[in-house]
XYZ file of C-alpha atoms in Angstrom:
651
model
C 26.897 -158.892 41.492
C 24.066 -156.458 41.027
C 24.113 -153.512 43.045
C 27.510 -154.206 44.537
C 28.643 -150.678 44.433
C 26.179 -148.959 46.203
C 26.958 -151.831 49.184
C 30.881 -150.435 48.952
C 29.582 -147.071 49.118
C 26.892 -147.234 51.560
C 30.118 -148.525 53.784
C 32.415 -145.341 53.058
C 29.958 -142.697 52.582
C 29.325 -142.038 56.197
C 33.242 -142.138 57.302
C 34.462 -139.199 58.071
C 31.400 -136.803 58.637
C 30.535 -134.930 61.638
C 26.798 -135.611 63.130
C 25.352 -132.427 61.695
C 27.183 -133.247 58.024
C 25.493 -136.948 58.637
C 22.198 -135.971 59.764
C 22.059 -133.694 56.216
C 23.252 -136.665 54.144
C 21.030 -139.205 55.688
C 17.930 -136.977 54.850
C 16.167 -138.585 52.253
C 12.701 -136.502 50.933
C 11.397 -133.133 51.112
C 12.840 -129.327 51.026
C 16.769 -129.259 52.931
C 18.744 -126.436 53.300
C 21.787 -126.702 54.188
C 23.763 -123.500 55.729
C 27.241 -124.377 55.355
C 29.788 -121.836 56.648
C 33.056 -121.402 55.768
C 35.234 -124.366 55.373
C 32.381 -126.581 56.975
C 32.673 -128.858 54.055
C 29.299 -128.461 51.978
C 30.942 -130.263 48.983
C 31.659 -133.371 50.883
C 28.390 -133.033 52.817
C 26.360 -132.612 49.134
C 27.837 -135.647 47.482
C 27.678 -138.306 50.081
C 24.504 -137.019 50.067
C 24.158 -137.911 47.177
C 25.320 -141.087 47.422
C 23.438 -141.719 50.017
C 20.166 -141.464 47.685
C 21.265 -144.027 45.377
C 22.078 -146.130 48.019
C 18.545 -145.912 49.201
C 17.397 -146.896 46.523
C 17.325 -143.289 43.911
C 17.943 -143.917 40.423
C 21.242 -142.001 40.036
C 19.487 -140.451 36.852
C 16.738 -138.938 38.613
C 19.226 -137.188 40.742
C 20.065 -133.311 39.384
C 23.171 -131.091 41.447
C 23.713 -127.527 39.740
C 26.238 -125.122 40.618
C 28.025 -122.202 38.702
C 30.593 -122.875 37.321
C 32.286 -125.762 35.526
C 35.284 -126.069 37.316
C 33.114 -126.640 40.816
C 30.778 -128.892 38.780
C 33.576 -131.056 37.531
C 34.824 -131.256 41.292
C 31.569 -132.349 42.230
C 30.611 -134.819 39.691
C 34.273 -136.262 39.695
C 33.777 -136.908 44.148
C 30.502 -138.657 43.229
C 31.611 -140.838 40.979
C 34.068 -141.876 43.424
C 31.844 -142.833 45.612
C 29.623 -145.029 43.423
C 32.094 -146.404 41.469
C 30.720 -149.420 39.337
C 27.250 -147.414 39.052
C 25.792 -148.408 35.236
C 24.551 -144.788 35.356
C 25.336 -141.531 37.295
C 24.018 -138.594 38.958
C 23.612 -135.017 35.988
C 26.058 -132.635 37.693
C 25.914 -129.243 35.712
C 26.398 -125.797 35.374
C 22.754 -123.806 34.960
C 23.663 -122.920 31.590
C 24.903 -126.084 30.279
C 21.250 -127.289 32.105
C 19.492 -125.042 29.804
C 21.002 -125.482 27.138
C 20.163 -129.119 27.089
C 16.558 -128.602 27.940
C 16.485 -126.149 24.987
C 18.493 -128.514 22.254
C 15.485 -130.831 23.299
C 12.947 -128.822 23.058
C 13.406 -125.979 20.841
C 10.349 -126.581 18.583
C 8.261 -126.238 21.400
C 9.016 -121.757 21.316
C 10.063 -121.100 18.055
C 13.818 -122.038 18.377
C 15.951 -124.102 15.743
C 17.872 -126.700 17.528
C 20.559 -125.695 15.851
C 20.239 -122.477 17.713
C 24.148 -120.157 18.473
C 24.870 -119.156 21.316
C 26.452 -116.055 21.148
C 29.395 -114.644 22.543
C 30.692 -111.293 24.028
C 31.925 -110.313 20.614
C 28.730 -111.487 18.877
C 26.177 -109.577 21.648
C 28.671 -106.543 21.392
C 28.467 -106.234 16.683
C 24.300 -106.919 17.549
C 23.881 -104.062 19.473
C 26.155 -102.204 17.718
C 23.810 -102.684 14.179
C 21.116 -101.793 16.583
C 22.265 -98.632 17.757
C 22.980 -97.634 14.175
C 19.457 -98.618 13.347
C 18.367 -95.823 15.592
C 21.535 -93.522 15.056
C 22.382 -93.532 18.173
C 26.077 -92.889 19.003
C 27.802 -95.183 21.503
C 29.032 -92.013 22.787
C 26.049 -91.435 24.467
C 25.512 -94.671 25.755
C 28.152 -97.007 25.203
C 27.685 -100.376 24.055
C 28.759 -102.120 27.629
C 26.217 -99.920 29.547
C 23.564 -101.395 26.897
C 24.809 -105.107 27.483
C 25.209 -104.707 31.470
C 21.330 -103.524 31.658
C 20.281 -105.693 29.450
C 21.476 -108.766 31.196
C 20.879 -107.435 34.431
C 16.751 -106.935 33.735
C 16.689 -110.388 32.403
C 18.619 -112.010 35.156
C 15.591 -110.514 37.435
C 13.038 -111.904 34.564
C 12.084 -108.579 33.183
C 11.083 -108.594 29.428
C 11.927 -105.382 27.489
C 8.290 -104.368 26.957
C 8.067 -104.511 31.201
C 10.990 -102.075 30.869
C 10.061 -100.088 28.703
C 6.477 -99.203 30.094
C 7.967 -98.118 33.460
C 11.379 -96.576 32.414
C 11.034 -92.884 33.377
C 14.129 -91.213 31.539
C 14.920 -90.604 28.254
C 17.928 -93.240 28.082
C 15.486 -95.399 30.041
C 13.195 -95.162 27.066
C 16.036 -95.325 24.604
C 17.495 -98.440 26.279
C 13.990 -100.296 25.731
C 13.746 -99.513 22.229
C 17.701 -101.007 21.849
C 16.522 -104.168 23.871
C 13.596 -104.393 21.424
C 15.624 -104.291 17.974
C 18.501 -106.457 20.029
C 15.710 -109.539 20.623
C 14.697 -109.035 17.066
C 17.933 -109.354 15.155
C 19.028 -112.719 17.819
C 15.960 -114.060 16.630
C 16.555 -113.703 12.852
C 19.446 -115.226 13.131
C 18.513 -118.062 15.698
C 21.201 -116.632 18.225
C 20.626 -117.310 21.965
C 23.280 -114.634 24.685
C 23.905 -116.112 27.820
C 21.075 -114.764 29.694
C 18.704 -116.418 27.071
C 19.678 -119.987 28.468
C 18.000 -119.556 31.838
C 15.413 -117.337 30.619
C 13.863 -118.798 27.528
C 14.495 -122.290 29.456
C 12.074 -121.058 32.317
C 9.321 -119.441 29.834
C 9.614 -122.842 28.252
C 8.540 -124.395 31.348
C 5.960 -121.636 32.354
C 4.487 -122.320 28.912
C 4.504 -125.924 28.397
C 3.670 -128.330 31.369
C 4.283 -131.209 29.504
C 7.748 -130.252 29.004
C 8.106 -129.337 32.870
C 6.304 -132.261 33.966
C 8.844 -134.360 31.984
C 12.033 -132.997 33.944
C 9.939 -133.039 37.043
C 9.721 -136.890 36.450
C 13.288 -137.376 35.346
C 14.898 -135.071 38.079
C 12.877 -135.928 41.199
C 16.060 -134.986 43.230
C 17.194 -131.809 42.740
C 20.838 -130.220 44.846
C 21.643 -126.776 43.655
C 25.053 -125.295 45.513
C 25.780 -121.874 46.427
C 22.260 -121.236 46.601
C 23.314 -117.551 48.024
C 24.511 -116.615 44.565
C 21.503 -117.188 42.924
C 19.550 -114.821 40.931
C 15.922 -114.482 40.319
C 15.543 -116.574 36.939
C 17.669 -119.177 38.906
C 15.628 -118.969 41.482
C 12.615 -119.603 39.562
C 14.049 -122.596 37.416
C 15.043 -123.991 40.606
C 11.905 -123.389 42.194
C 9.637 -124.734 39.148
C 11.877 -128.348 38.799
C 11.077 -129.072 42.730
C 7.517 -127.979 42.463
C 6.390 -131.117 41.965
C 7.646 -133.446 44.363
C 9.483 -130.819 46.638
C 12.735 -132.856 46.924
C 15.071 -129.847 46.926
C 18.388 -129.560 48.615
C 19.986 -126.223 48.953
C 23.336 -125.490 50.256
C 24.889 -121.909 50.603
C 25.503 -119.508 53.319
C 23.768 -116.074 53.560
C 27.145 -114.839 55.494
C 29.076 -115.507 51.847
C 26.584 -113.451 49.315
C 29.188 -110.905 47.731
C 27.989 -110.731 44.209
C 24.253 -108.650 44.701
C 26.414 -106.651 41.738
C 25.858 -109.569 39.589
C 22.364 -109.930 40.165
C 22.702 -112.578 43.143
C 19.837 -111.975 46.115
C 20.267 -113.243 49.333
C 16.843 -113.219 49.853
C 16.627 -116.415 48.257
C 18.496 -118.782 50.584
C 16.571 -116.367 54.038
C 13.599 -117.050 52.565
C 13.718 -120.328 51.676
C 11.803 -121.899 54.805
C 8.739 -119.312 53.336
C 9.010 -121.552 49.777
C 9.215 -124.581 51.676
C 7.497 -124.610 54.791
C 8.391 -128.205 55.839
C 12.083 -127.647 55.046
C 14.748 -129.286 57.271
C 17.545 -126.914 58.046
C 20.599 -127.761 59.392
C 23.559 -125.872 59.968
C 27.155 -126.459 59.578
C 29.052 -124.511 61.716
C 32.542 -126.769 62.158
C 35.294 -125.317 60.548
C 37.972 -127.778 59.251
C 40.305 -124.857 57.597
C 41.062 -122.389 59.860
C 42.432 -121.665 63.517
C 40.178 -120.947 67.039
C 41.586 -117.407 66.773
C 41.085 -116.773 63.502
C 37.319 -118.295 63.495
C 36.716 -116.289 66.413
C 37.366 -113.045 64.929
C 35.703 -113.848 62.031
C 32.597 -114.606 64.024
C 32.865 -111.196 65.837
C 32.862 -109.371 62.051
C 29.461 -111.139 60.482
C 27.387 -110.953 63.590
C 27.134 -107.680 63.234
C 25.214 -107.351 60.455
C 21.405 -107.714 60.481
C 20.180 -109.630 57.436
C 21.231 -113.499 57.922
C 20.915 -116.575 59.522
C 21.867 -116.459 62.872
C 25.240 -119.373 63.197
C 28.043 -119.487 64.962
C 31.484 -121.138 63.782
C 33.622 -123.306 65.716
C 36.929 -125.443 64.959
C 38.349 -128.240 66.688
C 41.845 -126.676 65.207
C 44.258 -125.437 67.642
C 44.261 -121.806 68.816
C 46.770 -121.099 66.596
C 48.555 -117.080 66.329
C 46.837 -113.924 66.631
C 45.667 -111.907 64.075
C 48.471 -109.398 62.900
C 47.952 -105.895 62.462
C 50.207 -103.344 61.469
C 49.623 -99.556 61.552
C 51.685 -98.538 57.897
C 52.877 -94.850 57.893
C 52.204 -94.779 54.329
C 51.200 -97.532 51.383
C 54.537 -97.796 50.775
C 55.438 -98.772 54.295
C 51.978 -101.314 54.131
C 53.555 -103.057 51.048
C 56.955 -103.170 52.365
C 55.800 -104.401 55.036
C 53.937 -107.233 53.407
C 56.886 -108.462 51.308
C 59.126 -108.044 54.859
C 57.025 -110.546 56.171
C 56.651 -112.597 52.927
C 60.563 -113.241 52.691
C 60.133 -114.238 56.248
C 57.755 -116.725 55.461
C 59.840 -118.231 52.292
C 62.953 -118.032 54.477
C 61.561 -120.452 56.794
C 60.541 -122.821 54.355
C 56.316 -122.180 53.085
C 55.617 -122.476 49.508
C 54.738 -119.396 48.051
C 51.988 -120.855 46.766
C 50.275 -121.392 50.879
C 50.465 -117.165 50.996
C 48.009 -114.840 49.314
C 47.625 -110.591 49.341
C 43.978 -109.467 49.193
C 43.116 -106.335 48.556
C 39.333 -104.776 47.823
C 40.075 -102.923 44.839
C 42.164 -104.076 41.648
C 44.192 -100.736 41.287
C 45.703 -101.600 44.687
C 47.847 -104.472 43.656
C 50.241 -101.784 41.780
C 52.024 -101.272 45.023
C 52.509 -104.580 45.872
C 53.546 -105.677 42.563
C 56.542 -103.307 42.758
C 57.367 -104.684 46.022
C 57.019 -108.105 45.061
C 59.339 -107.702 41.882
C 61.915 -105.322 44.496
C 62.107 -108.240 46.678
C 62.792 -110.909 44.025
C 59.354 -112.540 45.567
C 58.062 -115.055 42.817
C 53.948 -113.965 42.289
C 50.853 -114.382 40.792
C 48.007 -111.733 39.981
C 44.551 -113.626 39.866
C 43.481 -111.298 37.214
C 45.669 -108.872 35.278
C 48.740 -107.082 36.395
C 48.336 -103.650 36.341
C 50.250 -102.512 33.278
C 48.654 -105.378 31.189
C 45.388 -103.489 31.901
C 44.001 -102.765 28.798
C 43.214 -98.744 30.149
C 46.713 -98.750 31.489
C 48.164 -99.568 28.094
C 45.501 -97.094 26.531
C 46.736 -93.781 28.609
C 50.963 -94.973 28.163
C 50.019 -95.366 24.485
C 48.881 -91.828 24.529
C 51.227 -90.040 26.241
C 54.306 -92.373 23.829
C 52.044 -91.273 20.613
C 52.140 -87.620 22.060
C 55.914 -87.528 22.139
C 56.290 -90.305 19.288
C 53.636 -89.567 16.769
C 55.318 -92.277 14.413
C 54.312 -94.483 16.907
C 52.208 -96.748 14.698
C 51.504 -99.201 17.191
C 50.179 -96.549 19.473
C 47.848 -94.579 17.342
C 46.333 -97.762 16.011
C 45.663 -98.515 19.564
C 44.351 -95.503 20.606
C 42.908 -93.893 17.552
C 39.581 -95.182 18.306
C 39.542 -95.193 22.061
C 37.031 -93.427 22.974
C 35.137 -94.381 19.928
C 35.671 -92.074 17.281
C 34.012 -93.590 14.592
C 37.257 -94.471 13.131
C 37.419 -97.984 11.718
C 40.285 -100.550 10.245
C 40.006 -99.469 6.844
C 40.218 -95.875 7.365
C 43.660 -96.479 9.834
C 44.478 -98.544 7.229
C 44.077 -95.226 4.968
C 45.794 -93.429 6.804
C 48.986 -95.064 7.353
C 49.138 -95.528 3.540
C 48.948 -91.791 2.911
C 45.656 -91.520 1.978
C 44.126 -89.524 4.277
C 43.244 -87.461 1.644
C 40.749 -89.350 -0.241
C 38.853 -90.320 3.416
C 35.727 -88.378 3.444
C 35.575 -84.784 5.303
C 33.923 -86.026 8.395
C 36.249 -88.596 9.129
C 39.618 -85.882 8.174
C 38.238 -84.055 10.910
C 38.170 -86.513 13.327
C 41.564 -87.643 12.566
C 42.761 -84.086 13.167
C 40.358 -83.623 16.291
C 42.719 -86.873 17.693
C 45.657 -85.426 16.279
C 45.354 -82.212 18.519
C 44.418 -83.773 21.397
C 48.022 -85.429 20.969
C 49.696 -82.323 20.666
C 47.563 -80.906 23.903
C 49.530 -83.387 25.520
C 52.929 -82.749 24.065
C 52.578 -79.513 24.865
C 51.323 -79.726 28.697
C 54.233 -82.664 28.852
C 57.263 -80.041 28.292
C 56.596 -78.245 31.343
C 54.581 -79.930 33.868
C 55.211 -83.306 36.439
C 54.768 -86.813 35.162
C 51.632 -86.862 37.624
C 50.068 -83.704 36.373
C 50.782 -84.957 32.875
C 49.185 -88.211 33.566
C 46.176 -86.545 35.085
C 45.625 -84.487 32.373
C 46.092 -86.911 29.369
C 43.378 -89.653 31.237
C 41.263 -86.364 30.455
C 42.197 -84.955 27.799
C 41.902 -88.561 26.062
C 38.187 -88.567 26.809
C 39.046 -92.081 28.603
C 38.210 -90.558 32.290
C 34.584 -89.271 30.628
C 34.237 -92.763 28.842
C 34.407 -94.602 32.402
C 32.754 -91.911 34.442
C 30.145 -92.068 32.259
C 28.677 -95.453 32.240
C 28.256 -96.058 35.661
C 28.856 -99.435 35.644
C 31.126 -100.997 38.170
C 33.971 -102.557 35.815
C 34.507 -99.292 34.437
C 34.909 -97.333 37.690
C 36.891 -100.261 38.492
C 39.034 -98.993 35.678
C 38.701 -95.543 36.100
C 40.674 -96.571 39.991
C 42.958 -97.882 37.803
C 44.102 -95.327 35.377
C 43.973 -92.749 38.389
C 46.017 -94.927 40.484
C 48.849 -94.391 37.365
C 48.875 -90.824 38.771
C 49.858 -91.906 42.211
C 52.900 -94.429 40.124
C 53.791 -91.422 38.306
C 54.849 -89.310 41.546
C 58.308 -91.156 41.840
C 59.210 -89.407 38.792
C 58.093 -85.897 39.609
C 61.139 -84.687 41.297
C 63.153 -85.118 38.269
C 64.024 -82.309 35.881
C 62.346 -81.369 32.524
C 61.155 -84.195 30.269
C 63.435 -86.878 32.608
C 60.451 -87.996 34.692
C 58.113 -88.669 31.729
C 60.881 -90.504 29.985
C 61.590 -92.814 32.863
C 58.340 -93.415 33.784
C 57.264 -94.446 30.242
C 60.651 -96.941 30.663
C 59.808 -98.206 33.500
C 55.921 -99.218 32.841
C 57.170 -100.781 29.875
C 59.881 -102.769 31.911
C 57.644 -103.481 34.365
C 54.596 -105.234 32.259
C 58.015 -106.947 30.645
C 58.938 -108.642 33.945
C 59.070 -112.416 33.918
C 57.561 -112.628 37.014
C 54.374 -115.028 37.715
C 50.896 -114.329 36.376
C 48.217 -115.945 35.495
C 46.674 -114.218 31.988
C 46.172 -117.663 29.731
C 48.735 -119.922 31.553
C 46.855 -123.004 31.967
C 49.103 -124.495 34.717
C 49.399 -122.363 37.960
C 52.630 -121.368 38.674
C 54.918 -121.329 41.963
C 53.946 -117.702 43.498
C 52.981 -115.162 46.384
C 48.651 -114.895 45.425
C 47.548 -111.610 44.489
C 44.179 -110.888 44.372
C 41.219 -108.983 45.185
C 38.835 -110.692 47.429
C 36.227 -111.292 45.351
C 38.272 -113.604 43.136
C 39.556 -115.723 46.397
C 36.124 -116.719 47.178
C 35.940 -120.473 47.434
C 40.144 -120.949 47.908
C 42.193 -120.961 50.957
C 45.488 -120.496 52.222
C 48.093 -120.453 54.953
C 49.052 -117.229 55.759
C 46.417 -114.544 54.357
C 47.500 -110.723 54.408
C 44.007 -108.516 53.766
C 45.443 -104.994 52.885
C 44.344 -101.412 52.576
C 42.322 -101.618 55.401
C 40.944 -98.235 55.542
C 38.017 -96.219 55.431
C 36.035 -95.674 52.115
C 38.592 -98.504 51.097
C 37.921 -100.882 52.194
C 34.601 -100.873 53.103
C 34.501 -99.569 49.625
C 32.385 -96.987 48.261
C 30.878 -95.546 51.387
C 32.059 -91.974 49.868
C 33.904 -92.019 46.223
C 33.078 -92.531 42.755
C 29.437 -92.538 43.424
C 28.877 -95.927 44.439
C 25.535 -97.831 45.639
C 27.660 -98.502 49.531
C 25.929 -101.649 50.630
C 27.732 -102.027 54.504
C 26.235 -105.688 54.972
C 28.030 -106.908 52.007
C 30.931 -104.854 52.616
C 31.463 -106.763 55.736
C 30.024 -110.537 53.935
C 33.604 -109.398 52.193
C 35.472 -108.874 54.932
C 33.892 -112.042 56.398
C 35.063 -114.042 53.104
C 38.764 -112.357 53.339
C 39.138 -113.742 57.072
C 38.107 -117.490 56.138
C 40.935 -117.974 53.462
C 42.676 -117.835 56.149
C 43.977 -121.676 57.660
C 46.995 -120.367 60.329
C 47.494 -116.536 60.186
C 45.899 -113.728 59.184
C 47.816 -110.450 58.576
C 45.837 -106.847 58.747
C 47.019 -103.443 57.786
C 46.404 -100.280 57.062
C 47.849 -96.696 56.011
C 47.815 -93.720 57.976
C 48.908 -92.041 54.922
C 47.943 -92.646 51.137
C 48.954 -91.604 48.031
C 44.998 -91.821 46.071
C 44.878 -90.621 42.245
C 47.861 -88.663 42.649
C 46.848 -87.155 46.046
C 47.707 -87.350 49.782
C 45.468 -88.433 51.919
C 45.044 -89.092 55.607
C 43.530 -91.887 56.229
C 40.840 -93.588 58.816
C 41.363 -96.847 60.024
C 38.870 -99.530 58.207
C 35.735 -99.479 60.738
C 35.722 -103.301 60.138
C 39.183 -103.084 62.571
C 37.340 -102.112 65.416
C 35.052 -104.586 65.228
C 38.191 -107.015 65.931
C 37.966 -108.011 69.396
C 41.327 -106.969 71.198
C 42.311 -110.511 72.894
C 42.828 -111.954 69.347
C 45.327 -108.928 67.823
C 48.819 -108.858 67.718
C 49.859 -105.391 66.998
C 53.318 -105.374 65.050
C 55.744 -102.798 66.436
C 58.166 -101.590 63.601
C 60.029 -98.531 62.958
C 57.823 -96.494 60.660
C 60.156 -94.087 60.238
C 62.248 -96.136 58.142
C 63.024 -99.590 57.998
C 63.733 -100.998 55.003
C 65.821 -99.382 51.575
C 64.521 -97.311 49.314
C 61.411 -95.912 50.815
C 60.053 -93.134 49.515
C 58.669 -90.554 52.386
C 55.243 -88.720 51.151
């Protein structure tokens, strides 16, 4: 019988939503936003939306939904098709560049692109600009390669062309830059390369150019959904904005109160200015939480209304009242992480999967400490990302303090040789190794030798100083602290908190005599990023495990029990003094906001009075984020600071 599904889902799309979910799904035409806070269930609400078009009578081909990435668009489109099951055609649910890249395929011709065209890869980007800087003889030195690729992208994610940035850059790497970008453009076009940036970009100058073309996807995607609308950049934003143009049948869904990427390009003024684009829009605001406890929505209301630049909501739950929030003053980070695996065994010991309890922590280089603990309390875990010692800078600075002391090391020096760039390459390693060094040209001998001394530096400054100190000084003397310093760019002072957090691992060993500590610690690292304890690296399946990860990565999961850590100033918030950060307190606190709402029945807080940072005590200043916490909702945990637990090491 024709048209039999859409009956069977007209009579289960509207189950189980809440009036405000309802009165967003049942509105057919014209600009919607949809302000979804946490856990208020904007995936549900955006499919049987969705539904609820074709059951009105939408083609489901004329329907568009685009989010960001392909796991959440494979969620998406798999919940729609359960709910028009039988349809003879279905809904496009994409990413924004798989979108483009489909609009491009089709209509390459149209600016000078083969259909045919690559799309190039990190590796591919990074050998173009390489050949470009060589063009120009620059030396990645100067500017490295990454800095190049992060400005690149970033200007073209705001729609800038390299001419625009050129005529207004006011420095000399500024003017350098443009000339890079230039050549860069050039050489993708001779060989009929797109990056990723190109997608979205060339896909909206397509459409700025060509009406025809835009008129056509106007006509075939009359209904347009695009999810986490907060996260959007500016040539989103603009491809967006030209698909609706013509029939203004655009649904947004997002919440202002979750923007955490502005690093990445994402403006929030997109989704708070949204009733400006769309005058007429419909807004309506989902403020029922189904994930997490009165309490624990309660505080996090009290954290995001302070800040200035969103749309006013206020979240509520029909979930019990659940625990208080925990907090715990540490003594030291050692205490903090003891603490946290104290409590962890607790958890296991009554029976929750280790998989229900997650650690976040602001910055990457703080999951060292807990990591230890973890592994000392036999706690099965998981680092969303990459355990410390895997860290390719970690590995760098071990490699040259073991080449230092082991300059047979073969593995090492081939490792390190070239890190910082050196100019040294395969073939003249290769050399090298074979006993040929003498038949490399002068300029590259004395480069070898320049690496070579820096070695023995390190030798030398090993035999009579502490594993800290030597740590400290071979993350200099390596030129790897000036090669992350120097860039600017946020992954690489990311990593530069990393190798300097190595000099806070390497003060166990300083109290033991002569060449002892540097021994053991070198064991030890090596043992450690051995364990066969849980990560994730390319495991496909998840594995049973304690979460740890920073916050940023837990954006859009939840869990049971939720421990946010390192709650301190110029922690977190992060950046309000060190490494010469942009300190942005709004999003500081959007963070904060996100951290609470993984949270479905308790939330753990703590902090350190006293920290061990880069090889340095510190006193430390409780996270201004904790006062904001209204009293009625904490539990303070009383334990003896002064030592509970084995093993702990007093600072």
């Amino acid at each position: 019988m024709p048209g039999f599904y859409v009956i069977v889902a007209f009579m289960d799309y509207l189950n189980g939503l809440n009036e405000r979910q309802k009165d967003a799904v049942l509105y057919k035409d014209g600009a919607l936003l949809i302000v979804a806070g946490a856990g208020a269930g904007k995936t549900k609400t955006i499919t049987h939306r969705i539904a609820h078009l074709v059951h009105s009578g939408v083609a489901p081909e004329q329907i568009l939904a685009v989010t960001f990435t392909n796991k959440a668009a494979k969620e998406m489109q798999e919940r729609v098709l359960h709910l028009l099951s039988g349809a003879s055609s279905r809904p496009m649910v994409t990413t924004f560049h798989s979108l483009g890249v489909k609009i491009l395929r089709d209509h390459a011709d149209k600016i000078g692109l083969n259909r045919h065209f690559v799309i190039l890869d990190d590796s591919d980007t990074n050998s173009i600009i390489k050949e470009c800087l060589k063009d120009f003889s620059i030396d990645p030195k100067q500017i490295p390669i990454r800095t190049f690729k992060s400005i690149i992208s970033s200007q073209k994610n705001n729609f800038i062309t390299p001419d625009e940035y050129g005529r207004n850059a006011k420095s000399q790497n500024g003017m350098i830059i443009a000339r890079v970008w230039q050549r860069y453009e050039e050489k993708k076009q001779k060989e009929k390369g797109l990056d990723f940036d190109d997608l979205l970009v060339k896909t909206v100058h397509l459409f700025q150019k060509h009406t025809d073309v835009l008129d056509f996807y106007q006509e075939k995607w009359k209904y347009l959904h695009v999810d986490e609308y907060q996260d959007t950049n500016t040539v989103q934003y603009l491809l967006t904005k030209l698909l609706a143009k013509k029939y203004g049948n655009i649904c947004v869904v997002g919440d202002g109160d979750q923007n955490i990427y502005s690093w990445r390009g994402a403006d929030i003024t997109n989704i708070l200015n949204f009733e400006e684009d769309y005058p007429n829009a419909k807004v309506v605001l989902l403020e029922q939480n189904y994930r997490s406890t009165k309490n624990i929505i309660s505080v996090a209301n009290s954290i995001i209304r302070k800040n200035k630049q969103r749309k006013d909501k206020n979240l509520f739950t029909e979930n019990e009242d659940g625990e208080l929030v925990s907090l715990f003053e540490a003594y030291n980070d050692k205490y903090e992480a003891e603490f946290v695996a104290d409590k962890v065994v607790e958890l296991l010991d009554k029976g929750i999967n280790p998989n229900d309890i997650a650690v976040l922590y602001r910055a990457n280089f703080q999951s060292r400490m807990f990591e230890e603990y973890m592994l000392k309390y036999s706690i099965p875990y998981q680092v969303l990302g990459v355990r410390f010692f895997d860290r390719k800078e970690i590995k760098d600075v071990l490699s040259y303090l073991r080449a230092s002391l082991n300059p047979d090391s073969r593995s090492d020096i081939r490792r390190i040789i070239n890190e910082p760039k050196r100019g040294l390459g395969k073939t003249t390693i290769d050399k090298l190794f074979a006993g040929g060094e003498a038949e490399l040209p002068v300029k590259t001998r004395l480069k070898i030798k320049s690496f070579y001394e820096i070695l023995e530096k390190i030798k030398i400054f090993a035999e009579s100083h502490k594993p800290s100190e030597v740590i400290a000084f071979t993350i200099k003397e390596s030129g790897i602290e000036g090669e992350l310093r120097k860039s600017g760019l946020e992954d690489d002072l990311e990593r530069l908190e990393n190798v300097k957090e190595l000099i806070t691992f390497a003060t166990k060993y300083d109290e033991l005599p002569d060449m002892t500590g540097i021994e053991t610690l070198l064991e030890e690292a090596a043992l450690a990023s051995d364990q066969d304890s849980l990560t994730q690296k390319t495991d496909k399946k998840p594995k049973n495990g304690v979460k740890l990860m920073t916050v940023h990565a837990s954006k859009g999961l939840e869990f049971e029990y939720v421990f946010i850590v390192g709650l301190e100033d110029d922690l977190f918030p992060h950046g309000k003094k060190s490494m010469n950060r942009d300190y942005n307190e709004e999003e500081e606190r959007r963070l904060f906001y996100v951290a609470i709402t993984r949270s479905k029945k308790k939330l753990f807080l703590s902090y350190a009075t006293i920290r061990m940072v880069f090889g340095n005590t510190e006193v430390r200043n409780p996270s201004e984020f904790i006062y904001d916490v209204p009293e009625e909702y904490i539990l303070r945990e009383e334990r003896d600071n002064s030592g509970f637990g084995n093993n702990v090491v007093y600072i």
